Amino acid sequence: IPVYGNQKGRKAMKIGYVKAGTIIASVVLLLGTFGTASAKDTWTVLGQKTIKATDPSTEIAAEAGKTWKEDVKRAKISVEGADVQITNVVFHWKGGKNETISNVGVVKAGGETAAKDAPTREATLMSVSVQYKILNNKPTATIKVWGYD
């Protein structure tokens, strides 16, 4: 069966439309995925506390009568105001599972620790205990507990 010129063009146009439609659908799907991830999964400050050079440790917990977010996937600690040598960090998760990180090291002012995964996919962090020493003769520093949800 002979193929006429205008039939060839129609077939090429149909293939072109299918390709263009597939590309547009892929871009929309990709942008939708990124938009959802950035709007929902973010680091937020769960609590903070000013620590003193005269104290060897502290516990950072939610305010009385309140709880922290229930769907924390990861947690980390940041330090402001002074360099702090952290010897132990204990994450107290709901359900009694405590996780200890030893020999964390020196966290520079404005720095943070590596993130620690929650023991379950979305856990509730009840409090964090930190053993520390403030360096360079600074009297205080601020420790913040961050949660990724």
PDB file of N, CA, C and O in Angstrom, residues 28 34 121 133:
ATOM      1  N   VAL A  28       5.868  18.247  35.187  1.00  0.00           N
ATOM      2  CA  VAL A  28       4.841  18.564  36.187  1.00  0.00           C
ATOM      3  C   VAL A  28       4.962  17.616  37.380  1.00  0.00           C
ATOM      4  O   VAL A  28       4.916  18.040  38.539  1.00  0.00           O
ATOM      5  N   PHE A  34       9.059  17.880  44.165  1.00  0.00           N
ATOM      6  CA  PHE A  34       9.950  18.796  44.875  1.00  0.00           C
ATOM      7  C   PHE A  34       9.165  19.770  45.726  1.00  0.00           C
ATOM      8  O   PHE A  34       9.544  20.082  46.835  1.00  0.00           O
ATOM      9  N   ARG A 121      10.599   5.199  62.055  1.00  0.00           N
ATOM     10  CA  ARG A 121      10.432   6.110  60.918  1.00  0.00           C
ATOM     11  C   ARG A 121      10.006   7.513  61.341  1.00  0.00           C
ATOM     12  O   ARG A 121      10.542   8.503  60.879  1.00  0.00           O
ATOM     13  N   LYS A 133      31.563  20.979  77.858  1.00  0.00           N
ATOM     14  CA  LYS A 133      32.498  21.931  78.459  1.00  0.00           C
ATOM     15  C   LYS A 133      32.605  23.095  77.482  1.00  0.00           C
ATOM     16  O   LYS A 133      32.921  22.908  76.310  1.00  0.00           O
TER      17      LYS A 133
END
